[in-house]
Amino acid sequence: MFKFASVIVVVFALIACAFAGRRGVLSLDSVNYPKIVDGKYNVLIQLAEYDWKLESTYNRVAESFADRKDVLIASLETSGDNDKLVKDLFGGVQKSDLPKTFWIPAGKTTPEPVSGNDAEILTDFVNTQLNPTLLDLKKMAQEFISSDKKAEILKKSEALVAKELKGVQYAEWVVLNMRKIQEKGVEFVSKERARLEGLVANKSTLPSVSVLAL
C-alpha cells in the first residue's frame, strides 16, 4: 500500500509538470541575489557548482509554477564570486552534497534545506508549502487507493477542495484523478504515470507560453 500511495503522489506532481506553462530557472548570483530574495517571493533555490550541473529535470519545477507570480524557481552556482554568499547564507556546502535544494518562503530570507532533488518531489513540496491543506488532501488520496470506501473518501475530498482549496489547480487535479481511479480501477495510476512521463519528456518541443517578469 505504501508503494502505491507514493506512486499516486508522483502522478499528481507529474500532472502539474505536464500541463504547466513554460518558464526557465532564474539564475542568481552575488549581485542580484539580495535584490530578488528579499522576502517578497516564495523562492526555491538549487545550489550546484555550475548551472550545467543542476539536476536535469529541475527546469520542470520552474514550468510547473510558470503561472505563479509569487513563486521563483532559481539556481545559484557555488563557485567563483558566489563563494562568500554561499558560505554566509547557506553555511557552506560540500561539493559531494551538490546539487542541494533550499526553500525560502515569502516574508523570510533564511534558506531552509529541502530533502530530495527529484522534480516531482520538489513540485509536490512547493505546492504543499503554498497550500498546507494539501497535506490533508494527499492523506485522503493515499487512503483512497486501498480503501473499500472510495465513494465516501472521494466525497470528503471534494468537500475539502470546495471549501478550502477552491481554485487550486493542483488540488482539483487530485480529485479529478481520484474520480478516474474509482471509475477505471487502481491500474489507472500506473498507466497515467506512463502517459504523463511521455508528455513531460516531449515538452521540450513545445513553444514557450510564459515569460518571467520581475
Coordinates of N, CA and C in Angstrom, one line a residue:
M1 N 0.8 -1.2 0.0 CA 0.0 0.0 0.0 C 0.9 1.3 0.0
F2 N 2.0 1.2 0.8 CA 2.8 2.4 0.9 C 3.4 2.8 -0.5
K3 N 3.9 1.7 -1.2 CA 4.5 1.9 -2.5 C 3.5 2.5 -3.5
F4 N 2.3 2.0 -3.5 CA 1.3 2.5 -4.4 C 0.8 4.0 -4.0
A5 N 0.8 4.2 -2.7 CA 0.4 5.6 -2.2 C 1.5 6.6 -2.7
S6 N 2.7 6.2 -2.6 CA 3.8 7.1 -3.1 C 3.7 7.3 -4.6
V7 N 3.3 6.3 -5.3 CA 3.2 6.4 -6.8 C 2.1 7.4 -7.1
I8 N 1.0 7.4 -6.4 CA -0.1 8.4 -6.8 C 0.3 9.8 -6.5
V9 N 1.1 10.1 -5.5 CA 1.6 11.4 -5.2 C 2.5 11.9 -6.4
V10 N 3.4 10.9 -6.9 CA 4.2 11.2 -8.0 C 3.4 11.6 -9.3
V11 N 2.3 10.8 -9.4 CA 1.4 11.0 -10.6 C 0.8 12.5 -10.5
F12 N 0.4 12.9 -9.3 CA -0.2 14.2 -9.2 C 0.8 15.3 -9.5
A13 N 2.1 15.1 -9.1 CA 3.1 16.0 -9.4 C 3.4 16.1 -10.9
L14 N 3.4 14.9 -11.5 CA 3.6 14.8 -13.0 C 2.6 15.5 -13.7
I15 N 1.3 15.5 -13.2 CA 0.3 16.2 -13.9 C 0.6 17.7 -13.9
A16 N 1.1 18.2 -12.8 CA 1.5 19.7 -12.7 C 2.6 20.0 -13.7
C17 N 3.5 19.1 -13.8 CA 4.6 19.3 -14.8 C 4.2 19.2 -16.2
A18 N 3.3 18.3 -16.5 CA 2.9 18.0 -17.9 C 2.0 19.1 -18.5
F19 N 1.2 19.8 -17.6 CA 0.3 20.7 -18.2 C 0.6 22.2 -17.7
A20 N 1.8 22.4 -17.3 CA 2.2 23.7 -16.8 C 2.6 24.5 -18.0
G21 N 2.8 25.8 -17.8 CA 3.3 26.7 -18.8 C 4.8 26.6 -18.9
R22 N 5.5 27.5 -19.6 CA 6.9 27.4 -19.8 C 7.6 28.6 -19.1
R23 N 8.6 28.3 -18.3 CA 9.4 29.4 -17.7 C 10.6 28.8 -17.2
G24 N 11.8 29.4 -17.5 CA 13.0 28.8 -17.2 C 13.4 29.1 -15.7
V25 N 14.5 28.4 -15.3 CA 15.1 28.6 -14.0 C 15.8 30.0 -14.0
L26 N 15.6 30.7 -12.9 CA 16.2 32.0 -12.7 C 17.6 31.9 -12.1
S27 N 18.6 32.3 -12.8 CA 20.0 32.2 -12.3 C 20.3 33.4 -11.4
L28 N 20.7 33.0 -10.2 CA 21.1 34.0 -9.2 C 22.6 34.1 -9.0
D29 N 23.0 35.3 -8.5 CA 24.5 35.4 -8.3 C 24.6 36.4 -7.1
S30 N 25.8 36.7 -6.7 CA 26.1 37.6 -5.5 C 25.5 39.0 -5.7
V31 N 25.3 39.4 -7.0 CA 24.8 40.8 -7.3 C 23.3 40.8 -7.2
N32 N 22.6 39.9 -7.9 CA 21.2 40.0 -8.0 C 20.4 39.3 -6.8
Y33 N 21.2 38.4 -6.1 CA 20.5 37.7 -5.0 C 19.8 38.6 -4.0
P34 N 20.5 39.6 -3.4 CA 19.8 40.4 -2.4 C 18.6 41.2 -3.0
K35 N 18.7 41.5 -4.2 CA 17.6 42.3 -4.9 C 16.3 41.4 -5.1
I36 N 16.6 40.1 -5.3 CA 15.5 39.2 -5.7 C 14.9 38.4 -4.5
V37 N 15.9 37.9 -3.7 CA 15.5 37.1 -2.5 C 15.4 38.1 -1.3
D38 N 14.3 38.9 -1.3 CA 14.2 40.0 -0.3 C 12.9 39.8 0.5
G39 N 12.3 38.6 0.5 CA 11.1 38.3 1.3 C 9.8 38.5 0.5
K40 N 9.9 39.0 -0.7 CA 8.7 39.3 -1.5 C 8.2 38.0 -2.1
Y41 N 9.1 37.1 -2.5 CA 8.7 35.9 -3.2 C 8.9 34.6 -2.4
N42 N 8.2 33.6 -2.8 CA 8.5 32.2 -2.3 C 9.6 31.7 -3.3
V43 N 10.7 31.4 -2.8 CA 11.8 31.0 -3.7 C 12.4 29.6 -3.4
L44 N 12.4 28.8 -4.4 CA 13.1 27.5 -4.4 C 14.4 27.7 -5.1
I45 N 15.5 27.3 -4.4 CA 16.9 27.5 -5.0 C 17.6 26.2 -5.0
Q46 N 18.2 25.9 -6.1 CA 19.0 24.7 -6.1 C 20.5 25.1 -6.3
L47 N 21.3 24.7 -5.4 CA 22.7 25.0 -5.5 C 23.5 24.0 -6.2
A48 N 24.4 24.4 -7.1 CA 25.2 23.5 -7.9 C 26.6 24.2 -8.1
E49 N 27.6 23.4 -8.3 CA 28.9 24.0 -8.5 C 28.9 24.9 -9.7
Y50 N 28.2 24.4 -10.8 CA 27.9 25.2 -12.0 C 26.5 24.9 -12.4
D51 N 25.9 25.9 -13.1 CA 24.5 25.7 -13.5 C 24.3 24.4 -14.4
W52 N 25.3 24.0 -15.2 CA 25.1 22.9 -16.0 C 25.1 21.6 -15.2
K53 N 25.5 21.7 -13.9 CA 25.4 20.5 -13.1 C 24.1 20.4 -12.2
L54 N 23.2 21.3 -12.5 CA 21.9 21.2 -11.9 C 21.2 19.9 -12.3
E55 N 20.3 19.4 -11.4 CA 19.5 18.2 -11.8 C 18.9 18.5 -13.2
S56 N 19.0 17.5 -14.1 CA 18.5 17.7 -15.4 C 17.0 18.0 -15.5
T57 N 16.2 17.6 -14.5 CA 14.8 17.8 -14.5 C 14.3 19.0 -13.8
Y58 N 15.3 19.8 -13.3 CA 14.9 20.9 -12.4 C 14.1 21.9 -13.1
N59 N 14.3 22.1 -14.5 CA 13.5 23.0 -15.2 C 12.0 22.7 -15.2
R60 N 11.7 21.4 -15.0 CA 10.3 21.0 -14.9 C 9.6 21.7 -13.8
V61 N 10.3 21.9 -12.7 CA 9.7 22.5 -11.5 C 9.4 24.0 -11.8
A62 N 10.3 24.7 -12.5 CA 10.0 26.1 -12.9 C 8.8 26.1 -13.8
E63 N 8.6 25.2 -14.7 CA 7.5 25.2 -15.6 C 6.2 24.9 -14.8
S64 N 6.2 24.1 -13.8 CA 5.0 23.8 -13.0 C 4.5 25.1 -12.3
F65 N 5.3 26.1 -12.1 CA 4.9 27.3 -11.4 C 5.0 28.5 -12.3
A66 N 5.0 28.3 -13.6 CA 5.1 29.4 -14.5 C 4.0 30.5 -14.4
D67 N 2.8 30.1 -13.9 CA 1.7 31.0 -13.8 C 1.7 31.6 -12.4
R68 N 2.6 31.3 -11.5 CA 2.6 31.8 -10.1 C 3.6 33.0 -10.1
K69 N 3.0 34.2 -9.9 CA 3.9 35.4 -9.9 C 4.6 35.5 -8.5
D70 N 4.1 34.8 -7.5 CA 4.7 34.8 -6.2 C 5.8 33.7 -5.9
V71 N 6.0 32.9 -7.0 CA 7.0 31.8 -6.8 C 8.1 32.0 -7.8
L72 N 9.3 31.8 -7.3 CA 10.5 31.8 -8.2 C 11.3 30.5 -8.0
I73 N 11.6 29.9 -9.1 CA 12.4 28.7 -9.1 C 13.8 29.1 -9.6
A74 N 14.8 29.0 -8.8 CA 16.1 29.6 -9.1 C 17.3 28.7 -8.9
S75 N 18.4 29.1 -9.4 CA 19.6 28.3 -9.2 C 20.7 29.3 -8.7
L76 N 21.7 28.7 -8.1 CA 22.9 29.5 -7.6 C 24.1 28.7 -7.7
E77 N 25.1 29.2 -8.5 CA 26.4 28.5 -8.6 C 27.2 28.7 -7.3
T78 N 27.8 27.7 -6.8 CA 28.6 27.8 -5.5 C 30.0 28.2 -5.8
S79 N 30.4 28.3 -7.0 CA 31.8 28.6 -7.3 C 32.0 30.1 -7.6
G80 N 33.3 30.5 -7.8 CA 33.6 31.8 -8.2 C 33.2 32.9 -7.2
D81 N 32.6 34.0 -7.8 CA 32.2 35.2 -6.9 C 31.1 34.9 -6.0
N82 N 30.4 33.8 -6.1 CA 29.3 33.4 -5.2 C 29.8 32.7 -3.9
D83 N 31.1 32.4 -3.8 CA 31.6 31.6 -2.7 C 31.2 32.2 -1.3
K84 N 31.4 33.5 -1.2 CA 31.1 34.1 0.1 C 29.6 34.1 0.4
L85 N 28.8 34.4 -0.6 CA 27.4 34.4 -0.4 C 26.9 33.0 0.1
V86 N 27.4 32.0 -0.6 CA 27.0 30.6 -0.2 C 27.4 30.3 1.2
K87 N 28.6 30.7 1.6 CA 29.1 30.4 3.0 C 28.3 31.2 4.0
D88 N 28.0 32.5 3.7 CA 27.3 33.3 4.7 C 25.8 32.9 4.9
L89 N 25.1 32.6 3.8 CA 23.7 32.3 3.8 C 23.3 30.8 3.9
F90 N 24.2 30.0 3.3 CA 23.9 28.6 3.3 C 24.8 27.7 4.1
G91 N 25.7 28.4 4.9 CA 26.6 27.7 5.8 C 27.7 26.9 5.1
G92 N 27.9 27.2 3.8 CA 28.9 26.4 3.1 C 28.3 25.1 2.8
V93 N 28.6 24.6 1.6 CA 28.0 23.3 1.1 C 29.2 22.5 0.5
Q94 N 29.3 21.3 0.9 CA 30.4 20.4 0.3 C 30.0 20.0 -1.1
K95 N 31.0 19.9 -1.9 CA 30.8 19.5 -3.3 C 30.1 18.2 -3.4
S96 N 30.4 17.3 -2.5 CA 29.8 16.0 -2.5 C 28.3 16.0 -2.2
D97 N 27.8 17.2 -1.6 CA 26.3 17.3 -1.3 C 25.5 17.9 -2.5
L98 N 26.2 18.4 -3.5 CA 25.6 19.1 -4.6 C 25.1 18.2 -5.6
P99 N 24.0 18.5 -6.4 CA 23.2 19.7 -6.1 C 22.3 19.6 -4.9
K100 N 22.1 20.7 -4.2 CA 21.3 20.7 -3.0 C 20.2 21.8 -3.1
T101 N 19.0 21.6 -2.6 CA 17.9 22.5 -2.8 C 17.5 23.1 -1.5
F102 N 17.1 24.4 -1.6 CA 16.6 25.1 -0.4 C 15.3 25.9 -0.7
W103 N 14.5 26.1 0.3 CA 13.3 26.8 0.2 C 13.3 28.1 1.1
I104 N 12.9 29.2 0.5 CA 12.8 30.4 1.3 C 11.4 31.0 1.1
P105 N 10.5 30.8 2.1 CA 9.1 31.3 2.0 C 9.0 32.8 2.0
A106 N 8.0 33.3 1.3 CA 7.7 34.7 1.3 C 7.7 35.3 2.7
G107 N 8.3 36.4 3.0 CA 8.3 37.0 4.3 C 9.5 36.7 5.1
K108 N 10.4 35.8 4.5 CA 11.6 35.4 5.2 C 12.8 35.4 4.2
T109 N 14.0 35.4 4.7 CA 15.2 35.4 3.8 C 16.1 34.3 4.2
T110 N 15.8 33.5 5.2 CA 16.7 32.4 5.7 C 16.3 31.1 4.9
P111 N 17.3 30.5 4.2 CA 17.1 29.3 3.5 C 16.8 28.1 4.4
E112 N 15.9 27.3 4.0 CA 15.6 26.0 4.7 C 15.9 24.9 3.7
P113 N 16.7 23.9 4.2 CA 17.0 22.8 3.3 C 15.8 21.9 3.0
V114 N 15.8 21.4 1.7 CA 14.7 20.5 1.3 C 15.3 19.1 1.0
S115 N 14.6 18.1 1.4 CA 15.0 16.7 1.1 C 14.7 16.3 -0.3
G116 N 15.7 15.9 -1.1 CA 15.5 15.4 -2.4 C 15.6 16.5 -3.5
N117 N 16.0 16.0 -4.7 CA 16.1 17.0 -5.8 C 15.2 16.6 -7.0
D118 N 14.5 15.4 -6.9 CA 13.7 15.0 -7.9 C 12.6 16.0 -8.3
A119 N 12.3 16.2 -9.5 CA 11.4 17.3 -10.0 C 10.0 17.0 -9.4
E120 N 9.5 15.8 -9.4 CA 8.2 15.5 -8.9 C 8.1 15.8 -7.4
I121 N 9.1 15.4 -6.6 CA 9.2 15.6 -5.2 C 9.2 17.1 -4.9
L122 N 10.0 17.9 -5.6 CA 10.1 19.3 -5.4 C 8.8 20.0 -5.8
T123 N 8.2 19.6 -6.8 CA 6.9 20.2 -7.2 C 5.8 20.0 -6.2
D124 N 5.8 18.7 -5.7 CA 4.8 18.4 -4.6 C 5.1 19.2 -3.3
F125 N 6.4 19.4 -3.0 CA 6.8 20.1 -1.8 C 6.4 21.6 -1.9
V126 N 6.6 22.2 -3.1 CA 6.3 23.6 -3.2 C 4.8 23.8 -3.1
N127 N 4.0 22.9 -3.8 CA 2.6 23.0 -3.8 C 2.1 22.9 -2.4
T128 N 2.6 22.0 -1.6 CA 2.2 21.8 -0.2 C 2.6 23.0 0.7
Q129 N 3.7 23.6 0.4 CA 4.1 24.8 1.2 C 3.2 26.0 0.9
L130 N 2.8 26.1 -0.4 CA 1.9 27.2 -0.7 C 0.5 27.0 -0.2
N131 N 0.1 25.7 -0.1 CA -1.3 25.3 0.3 C -1.2 24.2 1.3
P132 N -0.9 24.5 2.6 CA -0.7 23.4 3.6 C -1.9 22.4 3.7
T133 N -3.1 22.9 3.4 CA -4.3 22.0 3.4 C -4.1 20.8 2.5
L134 N -3.2 20.9 1.5 CA -3.0 19.9 0.5 C -2.5 18.6 1.3
L135 N -1.9 18.8 2.4 CA -1.4 17.6 3.2 C -2.6 16.7 3.6
D136 N -3.7 17.3 4.0 CA -4.9 16.6 4.3 C -5.5 15.9 3.1
L137 N -5.5 16.6 2.0 CA -6.0 16.0 0.7 C -5.1 14.9 0.3
K138 N -3.8 15.0 0.4 CA -2.9 13.9 0.0 C -3.1 12.7 0.8
K139 N -3.3 12.9 2.1 CA -3.6 11.7 3.0 C -4.9 11.0 2.6
M140 N -5.9 11.8 2.2 CA -7.1 11.2 1.8 C -6.9 10.4 0.5
A141 N -6.1 11.0 -0.4 CA -5.8 10.3 -1.7 C -5.1 9.0 -1.5
Q142 N -4.1 9.0 -0.6 CA -3.3 7.8 -0.3 C -4.2 6.7 0.4
E143 N -5.1 7.1 1.3 CA -6.0 6.2 1.9 C -7.0 5.7 0.9
F144 N -7.4 6.5 -0.1 CA -8.4 6.2 -1.1 C -7.9 5.0 -1.9
I145 N -6.6 4.9 -2.2 CA -6.1 3.8 -3.1 C -6.5 2.4 -2.6
S146 N -6.3 2.2 -1.3 CA -6.5 0.8 -0.8 C -7.8 0.6 0.0
S147 N -8.7 1.7 0.0 CA -9.9 1.6 0.8 C -11.0 1.0 0.0
D148 N -11.9 0.3 0.7 CA -13.2 -0.2 0.0 C -14.3 0.8 0.2
K149 N -13.9 2.0 0.7 CA -14.9 3.0 0.9 C -14.5 4.3 0.0
K150 N -14.2 4.0 -1.2 CA -13.7 5.0 -2.1 C -14.7 6.2 -2.3
A151 N -16.0 5.8 -2.4 CA -17.0 6.8 -2.7 C -17.1 7.8 -1.5
E152 N -17.0 7.3 -0.3 CA -17.0 8.1 0.9 C -15.8 9.1 1.0
I153 N -14.6 8.5 0.7 CA -13.4 9.3 0.8 C -13.4 10.4 -0.3
L154 N -13.9 10.0 -1.5 CA -13.9 10.9 -2.6 C -14.9 12.1 -2.3
K155 N -16.0 11.8 -1.6 CA -16.9 12.8 -1.3 C -16.3 13.8 -0.3
K156 N -15.6 13.3 0.7 CA -14.9 14.1 1.7 C -13.8 15.0 1.0
S157 N -13.1 14.4 0.0 CA -12.1 15.1 -0.7 C -12.7 16.3 -1.5
E158 N -13.8 16.0 -2.2 CA -14.4 17.0 -3.0 C -14.9 18.2 -2.1
A159 N -15.4 17.8 -0.9 CA -15.9 18.9 0.1 C -14.7 19.7 0.5
L160 N -13.6 19.1 0.8 CA -12.4 19.8 1.3 C -11.9 20.8 0.2
V161 N -11.9 20.3 -1.0 CA -11.4 21.2 -2.1 C -12.4 22.4 -2.3
A162 N -13.7 22.1 -2.3 CA -14.7 23.1 -2.5 C -14.6 24.2 -1.4
K163 N -14.3 23.7 -0.2 CA -14.3 24.6 1.0 C -13.0 25.4 1.2
E164 N -11.9 24.7 1.0 CA -10.6 25.3 1.4 C -9.6 25.4 0.3
L165 N -9.8 24.7 -0.8 CA -8.8 24.7 -1.9 C -9.4 25.0 -3.3
K166 N -10.5 25.7 -3.2 CA -11.2 26.1 -4.5 C -10.3 27.0 -5.3
G167 N -10.1 26.6 -6.6 CA -9.3 27.3 -7.5 C -7.9 26.9 -7.5
V168 N -7.5 26.0 -6.6 CA -6.1 25.5 -6.6 C -6.0 24.3 -7.5
Q169 N -5.4 24.6 -8.7 CA -5.5 23.6 -9.8 C -4.9 22.2 -9.4
Y170 N -3.8 22.3 -8.6 CA -3.2 21.0 -8.2 C -4.2 20.2 -7.4
A171 N -5.0 20.8 -6.5 CA -5.9 20.1 -5.7 C -7.1 19.5 -6.6
E172 N -7.5 20.3 -7.5 CA -8.6 19.9 -8.5 C -8.1 18.7 -9.3
W173 N -6.8 18.7 -9.7 CA -6.3 17.5 -10.4 C -6.3 16.3 -9.6
V174 N -6.0 16.4 -8.3 CA -6.0 15.3 -7.4 C -7.4 14.6 -7.3
V175 N -8.4 15.5 -7.1 CA -9.8 15.0 -7.1 C -10.2 14.4 -8.4
L176 N -9.9 15.0 -9.5 CA -10.2 14.5 -10.8 C -9.7 13.1 -11.0
N177 N -8.5 12.9 -10.6 CA -7.8 11.6 -10.8 C -8.4 10.5 -9.8
M178 N -8.8 11.0 -8.7 CA -9.5 10.1 -7.7 C -10.7 9.5 -8.4
R179 N -11.5 10.4 -9.0 CA -12.7 10.0 -9.7 C -12.4 9.0 -10.8
K180 N -11.3 9.2 -11.6 CA -10.9 8.3 -12.6 C -10.5 6.9 -12.1
I181 N -9.8 7.0 -10.9 CA -9.4 5.7 -10.3 C -10.6 4.9 -9.8
Q182 N -11.6 5.6 -9.3 CA -12.8 5.0 -8.9 C -13.5 4.3 -10.1
E183 N -13.5 5.0 -11.2 CA -14.2 4.5 -12.4 C -13.4 3.4 -13.1
K184 N -12.1 3.6 -13.2 CA -11.3 2.6 -14.0 C -10.4 1.6 -13.2
G185 N -10.4 1.8 -11.9 CA -9.6 0.9 -11.1 C -8.2 1.5 -10.8
V186 N -7.5 0.9 -9.8 CA -6.1 1.4 -9.5 C -5.1 1.2 -10.6
E187 N -5.4 0.3 -11.5 CA -4.5 0.2 -12.7 C -4.3 1.5 -13.4
F188 N -5.3 2.4 -13.3 CA -5.2 3.6 -14.0 C -4.0 4.4 -13.6
V189 N -3.6 4.3 -12.3 CA -2.4 5.1 -11.8 C -1.2 4.8 -12.6
S190 N -0.8 3.5 -12.8 CA 0.4 3.2 -13.5 C 0.4 3.6 -14.9
K191 N -0.8 3.4 -15.5 CA -1.0 3.8 -16.9 C -0.9 5.3 -17.1
E192 N -1.5 6.1 -16.2 CA -1.5 7.5 -16.2 C -0.1 8.0 -16.0
R193 N 0.7 7.4 -15.1 CA 2.1 7.8 -14.9 C 2.9 7.7 -16.2
A194 N 2.7 6.6 -16.9 CA 3.5 6.4 -18.1 C 3.1 7.4 -19.1
R195 N 1.8 7.7 -19.2 CA 1.3 8.7 -20.2 C 1.9 10.1 -19.9
L196 N 1.9 10.5 -18.6 CA 2.3 11.8 -18.2 C 3.8 11.9 -18.4
E197 N 4.6 10.9 -18.1 CA 6.0 10.9 -18.2 C 6.4 11.2 -19.7
G198 N 5.6 10.6 -20.6 CA 5.7 10.8 -22.0 C 5.5 12.2 -22.4
L199 N 4.4 12.8 -21.8 CA 4.1 14.2 -22.1 C 5.2 15.2 -21.6
V200 N 5.7 14.9 -20.4 CA 6.7 15.7 -19.8 C 8.0 15.6 -20.7
A201 N 8.3 14.4 -21.1 CA 9.5 14.2 -21.9 C 9.5 15.0 -23.3
N202 N 8.3 15.1 -23.8 CA 8.1 15.8 -25.1 C 7.8 17.3 -25.0
K203 N 7.8 17.8 -23.8 CA 7.5 19.2 -23.6 C 8.6 20.1 -24.2
S204 N 9.8 19.6 -24.3 CA 10.9 20.4 -24.8 C 10.7 20.8 -26.3
T205 N 9.7 20.2 -26.9 CA 9.5 20.5 -28.3 C 8.3 21.5 -28.5
L206 N 7.7 21.9 -27.3 CA 6.6 22.9 -27.3 C 7.1 24.3 -27.3
P207 N 6.4 25.2 -27.8 CA 6.9 26.6 -27.8 C 6.6 27.2 -26.4
S208 N 7.4 28.3 -26.1 CA 7.2 28.9 -24.8 C 5.9 29.7 -24.7
V209 N 5.2 29.6 -23.6 CA 4.0 30.4 -23.5 C 3.9 31.3 -22.3
S210 N 5.0 31.3 -21.5 CA 5.1 32.2 -20.3 C 6.5 32.7 -20.1
V211 N 6.5 34.0 -19.8 CA 7.8 34.7 -19.5 C 7.8 35.3 -18.1
L212 N 9.0 35.1 -17.4 CA 9.1 35.6 -16.1 C 9.2 37.1 -16.1
A213 N 8.4 37.8 -15.3 CA 8.5 39.3 -15.2 C 8.7 39.6 -13.8
L214 N 9.8 40.2 -13.5 CA 10.1 40.6 -12.1 C 9.7 42.1 -11.9

